């Protein structure tokens, strides 16, 4: 597949160096050619890289092999129809001067570039609003630079006012204060959050209102920025697994799986069939859990508290299975590089079958309250519509993207763990309104249950760990009785799994969409750099497009419907 | 008094200490303000849902308006960016008020010993009870609630609590 892609790109960009790394085309582009190249990648119909997945930077200050420049900026793009993945790497000679912005091409670049600026101090020429996004405005320095000390905290005394930003947003929509005076009324500014029941966590939604109608909206995130990426640079690969739990904590195990899958892909490690099926079953089970929480909370926001009990109680009951299996309810840290931490417990099939049935019942009960409910319809149908184009440009993935009618799902379009052998459908919406987003999630619950039931019939026997003790811990009797076993154990614990030097990107269809990991390894047991491509971050980046022109009450349920999870949003 | 008890008392008068009767009322009608920021908040949701049912302890009236609450439950990581908001909300709660730090993050920064995370909310606001765990189980939230109730029992309405507290933002 990628052969045609790389040939096409070579033909169209003869002067640019490209190679293929683990299914991803990597282009080295000089800064002078960046704008033009990006433009072409997006607009040439043959290429059509419509989805800007992520932008990040790398600081090579302490990298063992010398590089042309200290900083590189990396753009990750996808053509979802043809399953092409591409990374554009550009050296940055002078970060204070920076690179031309691509925010005119993809809406997603707006926030992504702000993050690069915030974390690495690289500027983007022509960016409409280049300021910090994750760290607070009183912060000095750029934490992901290698010479920033991880322990150097900086106190924030006051929150940002956002006044300038909302005024600018109003102006960009052609509304200034005098327009309001003309019609003899005044704009009202209203904050939802950062601590507000509607925000389900800590996000600040700042609106300018005319009556109850939202004229302009700007959002502030970063309140839950916990330094995932910097912390990861200081941990061994396996030690990072608990940190991944806390990205999207509603489906913690999925992040564990996505993370180790990315490393195994690079190592070229084939996990055992049993581990593979286990991962399929568990990630689908967690997808169900994630959707249950999202829908339960979303319906509560609408006033449908009964749904909360129908949906959430089944999730609560499923914790019994998860905690029996992993020892934890929420933050399970259940995978390891090369397999799973433990095998299934005896009798899990009956428990699983029971929970699936109960979930189906709960969901069907809830659907009975929703499907024919005039109030739900009136509130959700045709509100906060997300068009296909907006969804694409802002980098939406997962259920939010599918609600617009685009049937992109990595499990179908770039299958891993034999997903192609399962019989399941990818539910899509037609309008991209709140109703569609909810219904896509409802339907995905049923599809995931279908996958689990199919997978349960074919669980193979055998170990859940690879038999390679450079990667996986040897069994205890070998550690206690054999010197090689002891050495392996010692090395793996203290130094971590040695991952060959290089850079790669790998992604996974998580509950919220494409969850990607971009690694830079220097060959040691600790990643040199690890960037998460969080699906929520991009969903939130396009939020204002959905709510402007709608009522303030719709903003509340819209936030619930795109399922923003702080841990993943702010990392 | 309900249950027809008063019939047996006739015209007699009951005496008690002011502290005893006020504390009795306060203990069993705590109104939590959930300052939920992260994963721990999901476990608080479980504590409030049917299986663990926080209303057995009289604390089910979860308020998101600090002005209507007297028990602040900080569920989740507090970053430096979040800290001024936490302080502001705490200050908006009327006296008397109590604070529970739920989970490792709120208690000490947890696994996030780094540039953006406050190393324990007690550097910002006074804390009465800490819950260990990452996240704590819902039972632990109920346990903390009981501890707060026990603490209230020993307090006096005449004493101003935490008058002299000074945090990093003061
Ligand atoms: S203590 Fe653990 S579970 Fe709770 S907020 Fe912190 S990381 Fe999340």
XYZ file of C-alpha atoms and ligand atoms in Angstrom:
749
model
C 0.000 0.000 0.000
C 2.626 2.435 1.077
C 4.775 1.614 -1.891
C 2.442 3.470 -4.188
C 2.339 6.307 -1.716
C 6.057 6.659 -1.459
C 6.483 6.408 -5.237
C 3.902 9.106 -5.743
C 5.555 11.362 -3.234
C 8.997 10.779 -4.704
C 7.657 11.645 -8.136
C 5.956 14.795 -6.933
C 8.766 15.967 -4.680
C 11.937 14.855 -6.446
C 14.257 16.998 -4.301
C 12.939 15.828 -0.995
C 14.449 12.941 0.821
C 11.858 10.337 1.871
C 11.950 6.943 3.446
C 9.544 4.543 5.021
C 9.587 3.742 8.707
C 7.141 1.148 10.022
C 4.393 1.966 7.590
C 4.899 5.698 7.788
C 6.515 7.813 5.096
C 9.032 10.237 6.527
C 10.053 13.325 4.569
C 12.900 15.643 5.477
C 11.896 19.098 4.329
C 13.986 22.245 4.511
C 12.266 25.161 6.248
C 12.205 27.177 3.049
C 10.185 24.489 1.312
C 7.878 23.734 4.218
C 4.951 25.940 3.341
C 4.834 24.852 -0.254
C 5.241 21.169 0.575
C 2.490 21.199 3.162
C 0.228 23.022 0.793
C 0.752 20.382 -1.847
C 0.400 17.471 0.518
C -2.969 18.747 1.487
C -4.338 19.930 -1.800
C -3.013 17.557 -4.458
C -5.960 15.276 -5.083
C -3.579 12.325 -5.480
C -2.192 12.889 -2.033
C -5.048 14.440 -0.096
C -3.551 14.424 3.366
C -6.641 15.962 4.885
C -6.028 14.980 8.469
C -3.279 16.728 10.390
C -2.863 14.333 13.270
C -0.276 16.080 15.326
C 2.597 18.525 15.448
C 5.432 18.152 17.848
C 9.051 19.116 18.219
C 12.183 17.292 19.255
C 15.057 18.806 21.167
C 18.251 16.944 20.230
C 20.403 18.758 22.773
C 21.543 15.605 24.545
C 20.933 13.084 21.766
C 23.968 10.838 21.251
C 24.135 11.228 17.460
C 24.654 14.802 16.296
C 21.903 16.373 14.176
C 21.826 19.317 11.784
C 19.851 21.444 14.168
C 18.999 21.309 17.846
C 15.253 21.434 17.183
C 13.132 19.633 14.648
C 9.425 20.082 14.165
C 7.503 17.008 13.079
C 4.094 17.080 11.413
C 2.098 13.861 11.284
C -0.461 13.625 8.489
C -2.911 11.027 7.348
C -4.873 10.252 4.246
C -7.501 8.131 5.906
C -9.105 6.791 2.760
C -5.927 5.271 1.429
C -4.432 4.481 4.803
C -1.337 6.589 4.205
C 0.565 7.985 7.085
C 3.216 10.607 6.613
C 5.575 12.622 8.746
C 7.237 15.802 7.654
C 10.378 16.685 9.592
C 11.844 20.138 9.436
C 14.941 21.433 11.195
C 14.576 24.687 13.089
C 17.739 26.716 13.053
C 16.505 29.535 15.259
C 13.528 28.740 17.484
C 12.922 32.393 18.300
C 12.398 32.967 14.602
C 10.641 29.717 13.985
C 8.809 28.235 11.047
C 5.888 29.400 8.940
C 2.561 28.392 10.412
C 0.332 25.826 8.729
C -2.755 26.913 10.637
C -4.156 28.342 7.420
C -4.244 24.844 5.977
C -5.506 22.821 8.907
C -7.459 24.203 11.851
C -5.800 21.584 14.032
C -2.477 23.353 13.624
C -3.682 26.299 15.674
C -3.568 24.504 19.007
C -0.872 22.057 17.995
C 1.531 24.875 17.191
C 0.652 26.640 20.390
C 1.618 23.518 22.262
C 4.961 23.306 20.466
C 5.569 26.936 21.282
C 4.621 26.440 24.909
C 6.678 23.312 25.451
C 9.692 24.007 23.229
C 9.697 27.740 22.607
C 9.580 27.426 18.841
C 7.672 30.230 17.193
C 5.381 29.967 14.208
C 5.406 32.892 11.839
C 1.945 34.118 10.996
C 0.162 32.136 13.706
C -3.011 34.017 14.672
C -2.722 33.577 18.428
C 0.605 32.205 19.528
C 0.550 31.904 23.299
C 0.911 29.208 25.905
C -1.690 26.518 26.056
C -0.804 23.873 28.630
C 1.353 25.844 31.023
C 0.064 28.930 32.742
C 0.715 32.390 31.424
C 3.114 33.323 34.228
C 5.370 30.396 33.373
C 8.886 31.237 32.250
C 10.865 28.902 30.005
C 9.879 25.840 28.022
C 9.601 22.637 30.003
C 10.213 20.062 27.282
C 13.549 21.534 26.370
C 16.211 19.176 27.571
C 17.844 21.854 29.683
C 14.681 22.562 31.672
C 14.823 20.854 35.050
C 11.854 18.548 35.540
C 11.443 19.579 39.191
C 11.410 23.287 38.585
C 7.826 24.208 39.356
C 6.526 27.712 38.891
C 3.712 29.172 40.898
C 0.765 30.753 39.146
C -0.844 33.522 41.157
C -3.667 34.535 38.932
C -5.667 33.093 36.078
C -5.546 34.585 32.639
C -8.411 36.943 31.805
C -8.875 35.870 28.152
C -10.425 39.261 27.506
C -8.166 40.052 24.608
C -8.790 36.703 23.003
C -12.568 36.846 23.164
C -12.598 40.369 21.789
C -10.404 39.242 18.927
C -12.705 36.328 18.265
C -15.721 38.654 18.253
C -13.978 40.969 15.850
C -13.082 38.115 13.550
C -16.780 37.369 13.336
C -17.520 40.974 12.505
C -18.999 41.899 15.879
C -17.465 44.785 17.742
C -18.846 46.709 20.682
C -20.348 49.383 18.466
C -22.474 46.845 16.623
C -23.940 45.898 19.927
C -24.579 49.541 20.829
C -26.479 49.946 17.582
C -29.001 47.412 18.647
C -29.036 48.869 22.098
C -27.783 45.902 23.959
C -24.639 44.776 25.635
C -22.562 41.698 25.252
C -22.451 39.495 28.300
C -19.338 37.513 29.090
C -19.822 34.214 30.806
C -17.377 31.649 32.032
C -18.188 27.967 32.238
C -15.448 26.507 34.336
C -12.697 25.860 35.124
C -14.615 24.482 38.087
C -18.147 23.969 36.925
C -20.422 20.923 36.877
C -20.768 21.183 33.117
C -17.093 20.858 32.407
C -16.675 17.353 33.890
C -13.174 18.235 34.946
C -11.223 21.366 34.495
C -11.687 23.274 31.283
C -12.588 26.879 30.907
C -15.173 27.751 28.327
C -15.395 31.491 27.922
C -18.336 32.823 25.977
C -19.621 36.149 24.770
C -23.390 36.070 24.871
C -26.158 37.989 23.255
C -29.079 36.908 25.387
C -28.570 33.178 25.526
C -26.916 32.909 22.146
C -23.204 32.359 21.978
C -21.637 34.946 19.716
C -18.047 33.944 20.320
C -16.235 31.358 22.334
C -12.646 30.807 23.353
C -11.433 27.982 25.513
C -8.619 27.564 27.943
C -7.155 24.173 28.730
C -4.082 22.927 30.535
C -5.520 22.887 34.038
C -4.719 19.217 34.277
C -1.340 19.408 32.613
C 0.653 16.908 34.643
C 3.826 16.736 32.617
C 3.289 13.283 31.119
C 5.850 13.805 28.399
C 8.599 15.196 30.596
C 8.003 12.523 33.215
C 8.140 9.832 30.525
C 11.597 11.020 29.519
C 12.693 10.140 33.022
C 11.190 6.658 33.311
C 11.958 3.291 31.760
C 9.569 2.088 29.081
C 7.669 -0.223 31.402
C 7.498 2.393 34.147
C 5.516 4.618 31.823
C 2.601 2.192 31.676
C 1.038 3.522 34.909
C 1.284 7.013 33.477
C -0.656 5.940 30.397
C -3.488 4.723 32.639
C -4.046 8.297 33.590
C -4.430 9.676 30.085
C -7.979 8.660 29.341
C -8.814 7.268 32.753
C -12.273 6.131 31.707
C -10.658 3.433 29.598
C -7.254 3.130 31.204
C -6.411 -0.303 29.884
C -6.838 0.805 26.290
C -4.068 3.322 26.743
C -1.863 0.608 28.233
C -2.479 -1.539 25.196
C -1.956 1.281 22.709
C 1.293 2.239 24.371
C 2.889 -1.178 24.473
C 1.639 -1.923 20.984
C 3.597 1.084 19.746
C 6.815 -0.187 21.299
C 6.257 -3.747 20.139
C 5.734 -2.475 16.601
C 9.129 -0.833 16.669
C 10.810 -3.841 18.237
C 9.199 -6.043 15.599
C 7.931 -8.175 18.439
C 5.041 -10.501 17.740
C 3.115 -11.117 20.902
C 1.455 -14.467 21.531
C -1.942 -15.165 20.028
C -3.473 -15.429 23.437
C -2.165 -12.031 24.446
C -3.465 -10.600 21.206
C -6.989 -11.872 21.714
C -6.868 -10.781 25.320
C -6.033 -7.301 24.188
C -8.888 -7.306 21.693
C -11.383 -8.448 24.299
C -10.185 -6.046 26.941
C -9.919 -3.029 24.712
C -13.431 -3.568 23.408
C -14.681 -4.038 26.943
C -13.049 -0.806 27.958
C -14.450 0.943 24.909
C -17.870 -0.053 26.173
C -17.041 1.315 29.623
C -15.810 4.566 28.196
C -18.935 5.067 26.131
C -21.117 4.190 29.112
C -19.551 6.913 31.224
C -19.692 9.428 28.413
C -23.353 8.761 27.684
C -24.338 8.595 31.329
C -22.753 11.955 32.042
C -24.076 13.484 28.848
C -27.627 12.480 29.667
C -27.304 13.784 33.207
C -26.317 17.134 31.732
C -29.571 17.023 29.836
C -31.527 16.266 32.961
C -31.980 12.562 32.327
C -30.674 11.309 35.639
C -32.364 7.906 35.319
C -30.088 7.090 32.419
C -27.148 7.630 34.691
C -28.249 4.794 36.931
C -29.033 2.488 34.025
C -25.700 3.080 32.365
C -23.341 3.812 35.215
C -24.478 0.976 37.433
C -23.513 -1.526 34.783
C -20.138 0.063 34.493
C -19.758 -0.078 38.245
C -20.656 -3.766 38.195
C -18.062 -4.424 35.488
C -15.392 -3.124 37.801
C -15.743 -6.443 39.599
C -14.355 -8.214 36.576
C -11.652 -5.653 35.997
C -10.499 -5.567 39.582
C -10.536 -9.321 39.836
C -8.414 -9.495 36.734
C -6.016 -6.655 37.352
C -6.217 -5.890 41.044
C -7.369 -2.341 40.404
C -10.656 -0.805 39.463
C -9.624 2.132 37.386
C -5.916 2.419 36.855
C -5.072 -1.122 35.933
C -1.565 -0.928 34.345
C -2.293 -4.344 32.940
C 0.046 -4.656 29.982
C 3.782 -5.097 29.712
C 6.005 -4.886 26.675
C 5.745 -8.354 25.194
C 2.427 -9.390 26.673
C -0.009 -9.008 29.509
C 0.765 -8.690 33.183
C -1.379 -11.722 34.061
C -3.518 -14.263 32.298
C -7.296 -14.304 32.640
C -8.498 -15.730 35.916
C -10.404 -18.976 36.012
C -14.063 -18.518 35.268
C -13.730 -15.115 33.606
C -15.880 -16.225 30.685
C -18.981 -16.580 32.803
C -18.362 -13.188 34.418
C -17.817 -11.551 31.089
C -20.927 -13.107 29.582
C -22.910 -11.917 32.562
C -21.623 -8.353 32.348
C -22.190 -8.134 28.629
C -25.791 -9.182 29.097
C -26.282 -6.692 31.908
C -24.738 -3.905 29.866
C -26.998 -4.698 26.935
C -29.966 -4.523 29.222
C -28.862 -1.244 30.766
C -28.189 0.294 27.389
C -31.493 -0.896 25.989
C -33.321 0.486 29.006
C -31.631 3.787 28.525
C -32.377 3.765 24.815
C -36.040 3.282 25.604
C -35.902 6.557 27.465
C -34.012 8.333 24.745
C -35.053 7.102 21.329
C -38.646 8.271 21.383
C -38.085 11.140 23.730
C -39.197 14.424 22.283
C -37.162 16.462 24.738
C -33.966 14.624 23.897
C -34.668 14.990 20.203
C -35.372 18.685 20.438
C -32.300 19.327 22.451
C -29.877 17.246 20.447
C -31.014 17.040 16.846
C -29.611 19.751 14.675
C -27.690 21.338 17.532
C -23.969 21.954 17.562
C -23.553 20.473 14.127
C -20.084 19.415 13.143
C -19.603 19.369 9.399
C -17.341 16.873 7.684
C -14.979 19.618 6.648
C -14.690 21.147 10.103
C -14.153 17.730 11.622
C -11.382 16.971 9.149
C -9.573 20.246 9.414
C -9.526 20.170 13.208
C -8.259 16.610 13.270
C -11.324 14.950 14.784
C -11.143 11.174 14.941
C -13.144 8.409 16.561
C -16.877 8.602 17.289
C -16.919 12.377 16.853
C -15.588 12.131 13.336
C -17.788 9.177 12.503
C -20.862 11.072 13.609
C -20.355 13.353 10.631
C -20.584 10.422 8.241
C -16.887 9.740 7.695
C -16.349 6.096 8.440
C -12.719 6.246 9.481
C -11.857 3.660 12.083
C -8.325 2.342 12.473
C -9.672 -1.086 13.320
C -11.011 -1.268 9.771
C -8.680 1.053 7.905
C -5.383 -0.005 9.393
C -6.220 -3.183 11.265
C -4.019 -4.649 13.987
C -4.532 -7.714 16.186
C -6.548 -9.404 13.433
C -9.429 -6.962 13.633
C -10.086 -7.637 9.970
C -11.259 -11.135 10.864
C -14.034 -9.931 13.149
C -17.497 -9.226 11.948
C -18.476 -5.775 13.091
C -19.809 -2.581 11.617
C -18.586 0.965 11.952
C -21.598 3.068 12.889
C -21.670 6.475 11.252
C -23.946 9.450 11.659
C -25.382 11.679 8.999
C -25.695 15.150 10.519
C -22.817 15.441 12.930
C -25.096 16.858 15.605
C -25.183 15.940 19.273
C -27.765 13.249 18.620
C -25.504 11.551 16.103
C -22.575 11.641 18.444
C -24.636 9.999 21.143
C -26.108 7.421 18.837
C -22.757 6.495 17.339
C -21.562 5.739 20.846
C -24.680 3.742 21.672
C -24.220 1.682 18.529
C -20.524 1.199 19.119
C -21.340 -0.377 22.445
C -23.313 -3.066 20.653
C -20.613 -3.549 18.033
C -17.919 -3.907 20.661
C -20.005 -6.468 22.497
C -20.287 -8.327 19.221
C -16.520 -8.355 18.837
C -16.010 -9.570 22.392
C -18.457 -12.428 21.883
C -16.706 -13.496 18.706
C -13.304 -13.234 20.297
C -14.349 -15.231 23.346
C -15.063 -18.186 21.086
C -11.532 -18.279 19.736
C -9.327 -17.541 22.726
C -6.252 -19.689 22.053
C -4.261 -21.384 24.773
C -0.637 -20.763 25.567
C 1.316 -18.113 27.407
C 0.473 -14.419 27.508
C 4.108 -13.399 27.325
C 6.720 -13.723 24.618
C 9.609 -15.995 25.430
C 12.242 -13.330 24.940
C 13.840 -12.252 28.160
C 15.488 -9.241 26.693
C 12.001 -7.814 26.720
C 9.815 -9.732 29.117
C 10.628 -10.634 32.695
C 11.615 -14.292 33.097
C 9.477 -16.479 35.359
C 10.399 -16.303 39.020
C 11.835 -19.795 39.331
C 14.371 -18.875 36.701
C 15.206 -15.631 38.482
C 15.827 -17.424 41.762
C 17.619 -20.471 40.407
C 19.522 -19.442 37.300
C 22.121 -16.753 36.895
C 20.916 -15.715 33.403
C 17.401 -15.373 34.744
C 18.614 -13.163 37.559
C 20.683 -11.050 35.179
C 17.744 -10.615 32.821
C 15.458 -9.607 35.624
C 17.963 -7.178 37.065
C 18.698 -5.535 33.750
C 15.049 -5.219 32.777
C 14.102 -3.643 36.074
C 17.026 -1.276 36.406
C 17.796 -0.352 32.845
C 14.482 -1.029 31.184
C 13.775 -2.687 27.880
C 16.473 -1.590 25.434
C 14.755 -0.106 22.436
C 16.848 0.417 19.277
C 17.544 4.030 18.410
C 15.115 5.661 16.019
C 11.854 7.528 15.680
C 8.439 6.205 14.932
C 4.740 6.818 15.271
C 2.136 4.201 16.017
C -1.549 4.577 16.643
C -4.559 2.778 17.992
C -8.294 3.231 17.776
C -9.074 4.221 21.351
C -12.530 5.017 22.656
C -12.164 8.657 21.754
C -10.386 8.232 18.447
C -6.867 7.914 17.169
C -4.514 7.634 20.100
C -0.998 7.905 18.779
C 2.446 7.712 20.316
C 5.444 9.349 18.758
C 8.690 8.014 20.158
C 12.270 9.060 19.829
C 14.651 6.476 21.188
C 18.366 6.876 21.738
C 18.857 3.158 22.216
C 18.589 3.189 25.999
C 15.863 1.865 28.282
C 14.236 5.271 28.594
C 12.521 7.094 25.761
C 14.380 10.171 24.616
C 11.052 11.701 23.802
C 7.490 10.497 23.916
C 4.636 12.524 22.528
C 1.030 11.472 22.827
C -1.403 12.290 20.063
C -4.512 12.714 22.199
C -7.833 12.521 20.376
C -9.562 14.872 22.846
C -7.100 17.683 22.368
C -8.160 18.087 18.775
C -11.829 17.622 19.563
C -11.582 20.494 22.012
C -9.644 22.599 19.526
C -12.666 22.688 17.247
C -15.259 23.070 19.975
C -15.853 26.767 19.372
C -16.867 26.060 15.784
C -19.677 23.882 17.043
C -21.112 26.138 19.711
C -20.934 29.585 18.189
C -24.434 30.579 17.166
C -25.994 28.036 19.524
C -27.494 28.550 22.964
C -25.462 28.437 26.130
C -27.320 25.349 27.341
C -26.278 23.539 24.173
C -22.652 24.271 24.901
C -22.984 22.232 28.070
C -24.349 19.114 26.440
C -22.069 19.519 23.477
C -19.059 19.312 25.712
C -20.403 16.075 27.138
C -21.091 14.713 23.686
C -17.520 15.077 22.442
C -16.252 13.349 25.583
C -13.426 15.489 26.823
C -11.252 13.704 29.358
C -8.861 16.008 31.153
C -6.047 13.501 31.573
C -5.773 13.006 27.869
C -6.554 16.571 26.897
C -3.844 18.180 28.995
C -1.562 15.227 29.681
C -39.179 15.215 68.071
C -40.633 12.464 66.005
C -41.705 8.918 66.827
C -44.117 10.079 69.503
C -41.227 10.306 71.963
C -42.309 13.726 73.084
C -45.545 12.323 74.500
C -43.582 10.580 77.215
C -41.703 13.749 78.076
C -44.732 15.792 79.019
C -43.867 19.401 79.788
C -40.243 18.714 80.563
C -37.321 20.520 78.932
C -34.295 18.894 77.320
C -30.938 20.432 77.948
C -27.805 19.807 75.951
C -24.624 21.598 75.079
C -24.694 23.959 72.130
C -21.624 22.249 70.688
C -23.259 18.875 70.923
C -26.452 19.792 69.158
C -24.824 21.916 66.457
C -22.130 19.364 65.759
C -24.731 16.642 65.599
C -26.480 18.583 62.874
C -23.314 19.368 60.997
C -22.001 15.840 61.052
C -24.922 14.271 59.312
C -25.676 16.879 56.737
C -22.378 17.560 55.082
C -22.817 19.066 51.652
C -19.853 18.220 49.499
C -18.385 20.522 46.926
C -16.581 18.182 44.560
C -13.503 19.765 43.138
C -12.987 16.973 40.650
C -10.122 17.438 38.282
C -8.891 14.007 37.278
C -9.156 10.244 37.586
C -10.061 10.353 41.274
C -13.273 12.141 40.368
C -14.401 9.019 38.510
C -14.058 7.063 41.709
C -16.004 9.743 43.512
C -18.748 9.188 40.948
C -18.730 5.562 41.999
C -18.932 6.512 45.649
C -22.029 8.536 44.842
C -23.647 5.868 42.643
C -25.986 3.176 43.914
C -23.528 0.525 44.964
C -21.700 2.607 47.535
C -24.392 5.183 48.058
C -22.914 8.154 49.852
C -26.360 9.208 51.061
C -26.120 6.616 53.797
C -23.833 9.129 55.465
C -25.966 12.158 54.814
C -23.608 13.632 52.248
C -25.426 13.059 48.983
C -26.335 16.661 48.301
C -23.416 17.314 45.996
C -23.130 21.000 45.231
C -21.031 22.548 42.572
C -21.571 25.947 44.020
C -19.052 26.494 46.785
C -21.435 28.884 48.497
C -23.804 26.046 49.277
C -21.282 23.548 50.506
C -19.293 22.891 53.627
C -17.147 19.928 52.661
C -14.613 20.330 49.920
C -13.521 17.107 48.291
C -10.483 17.648 46.139
C -10.500 14.679 43.776
C -7.529 14.731 41.493
C -4.283 16.367 40.564
C -3.865 20.068 41.197
C -1.485 21.785 38.854
C 0.057 25.168 39.448
C -2.318 26.506 36.850
C -5.241 25.127 38.821
C -4.052 26.235 42.257
C -5.398 29.811 42.239
C -8.805 28.467 41.271
C -8.751 25.943 44.070
C -7.915 28.676 46.524
C -10.600 30.981 45.198
C -13.265 28.302 45.449
C -12.158 27.372 48.931
C -12.458 30.973 49.980
C -15.944 31.177 48.531
C -17.156 28.433 50.826
C -18.750 29.776 54.000
C -17.438 28.761 57.411
C -17.451 26.200 58.865
C -15.827 24.124 56.151
C -13.734 21.008 55.926
C -11.398 19.740 53.243
C -10.625 16.209 52.143
C -7.658 15.535 49.873
C -8.665 12.491 47.875
C -5.885 10.415 46.391
C -2.149 10.564 46.139
C -2.132 13.568 43.833
C -4.174 15.859 46.015
C -2.316 14.664 49.106
C 1.242 14.886 47.834
C 1.430 15.301 44.074
C 1.334 11.526 43.685
C 3.260 10.093 40.779
C 3.621 13.565 39.299
C 6.751 14.918 40.910
C 7.430 17.520 38.239
C 7.349 21.093 37.064
C 3.596 21.511 36.770
C 2.083 19.683 39.721
C 1.455 21.115 43.175
C 3.088 18.759 45.654
C 0.070 18.410 47.904
C -2.877 20.760 48.170
C -2.036 21.482 51.797
C 0.503 23.923 50.427
C -2.438 25.944 49.129
C -5.365 25.365 51.498
C -5.695 23.654 54.895
C -6.633 19.975 54.730
C -8.449 17.935 57.366
C -8.359 14.391 56.040
C -6.141 12.734 53.459
C -7.130 9.627 51.532
C -4.376 7.418 50.205
C -4.650 5.526 46.953
C -4.322 6.177 43.284
C -7.252 6.295 42.981
C -8.700 5.420 46.390
C -11.570 2.979 46.370
C -15.031 4.435 46.956
C -15.074 2.859 50.415
C -12.091 5.015 51.285
C -14.097 8.106 50.412
C -16.785 6.954 52.811
C -14.135 6.287 55.424
C -12.858 9.835 55.045
C -16.382 11.085 55.473
C -16.675 9.216 58.762
C -13.350 10.663 59.882
C -14.610 14.160 59.140
C -17.754 13.409 61.114
C -15.652 12.217 64.048
C -13.603 15.355 63.857
C -16.663 17.576 63.804
C -17.889 15.858 66.958
C -14.865 17.105 68.884
C -14.958 20.678 67.634
C -16.428 23.753 69.252
C -18.619 26.279 67.519
C -16.744 29.030 69.311
C -13.379 28.312 67.794
C -12.329 29.659 64.426
C -10.589 26.945 62.516
C -7.493 27.444 60.391
C -7.244 31.134 61.079
C -3.500 31.219 60.779
C -3.058 29.116 57.687
C -0.562 30.435 55.165
C -0.066 28.727 51.830
C 2.136 29.362 48.823
C -0.432 31.667 47.293
C -1.012 33.794 50.405
S -4.221 10.062 42.759
Fe -4.029 8.733 40.977
S -6.120 8.383 40.366
Fe -6.148 10.162 41.678
S -5.954 11.907 40.356
Fe -3.909 11.324 40.966
S -3.189 9.993 39.344
Fe -5.397 10.107 39.184
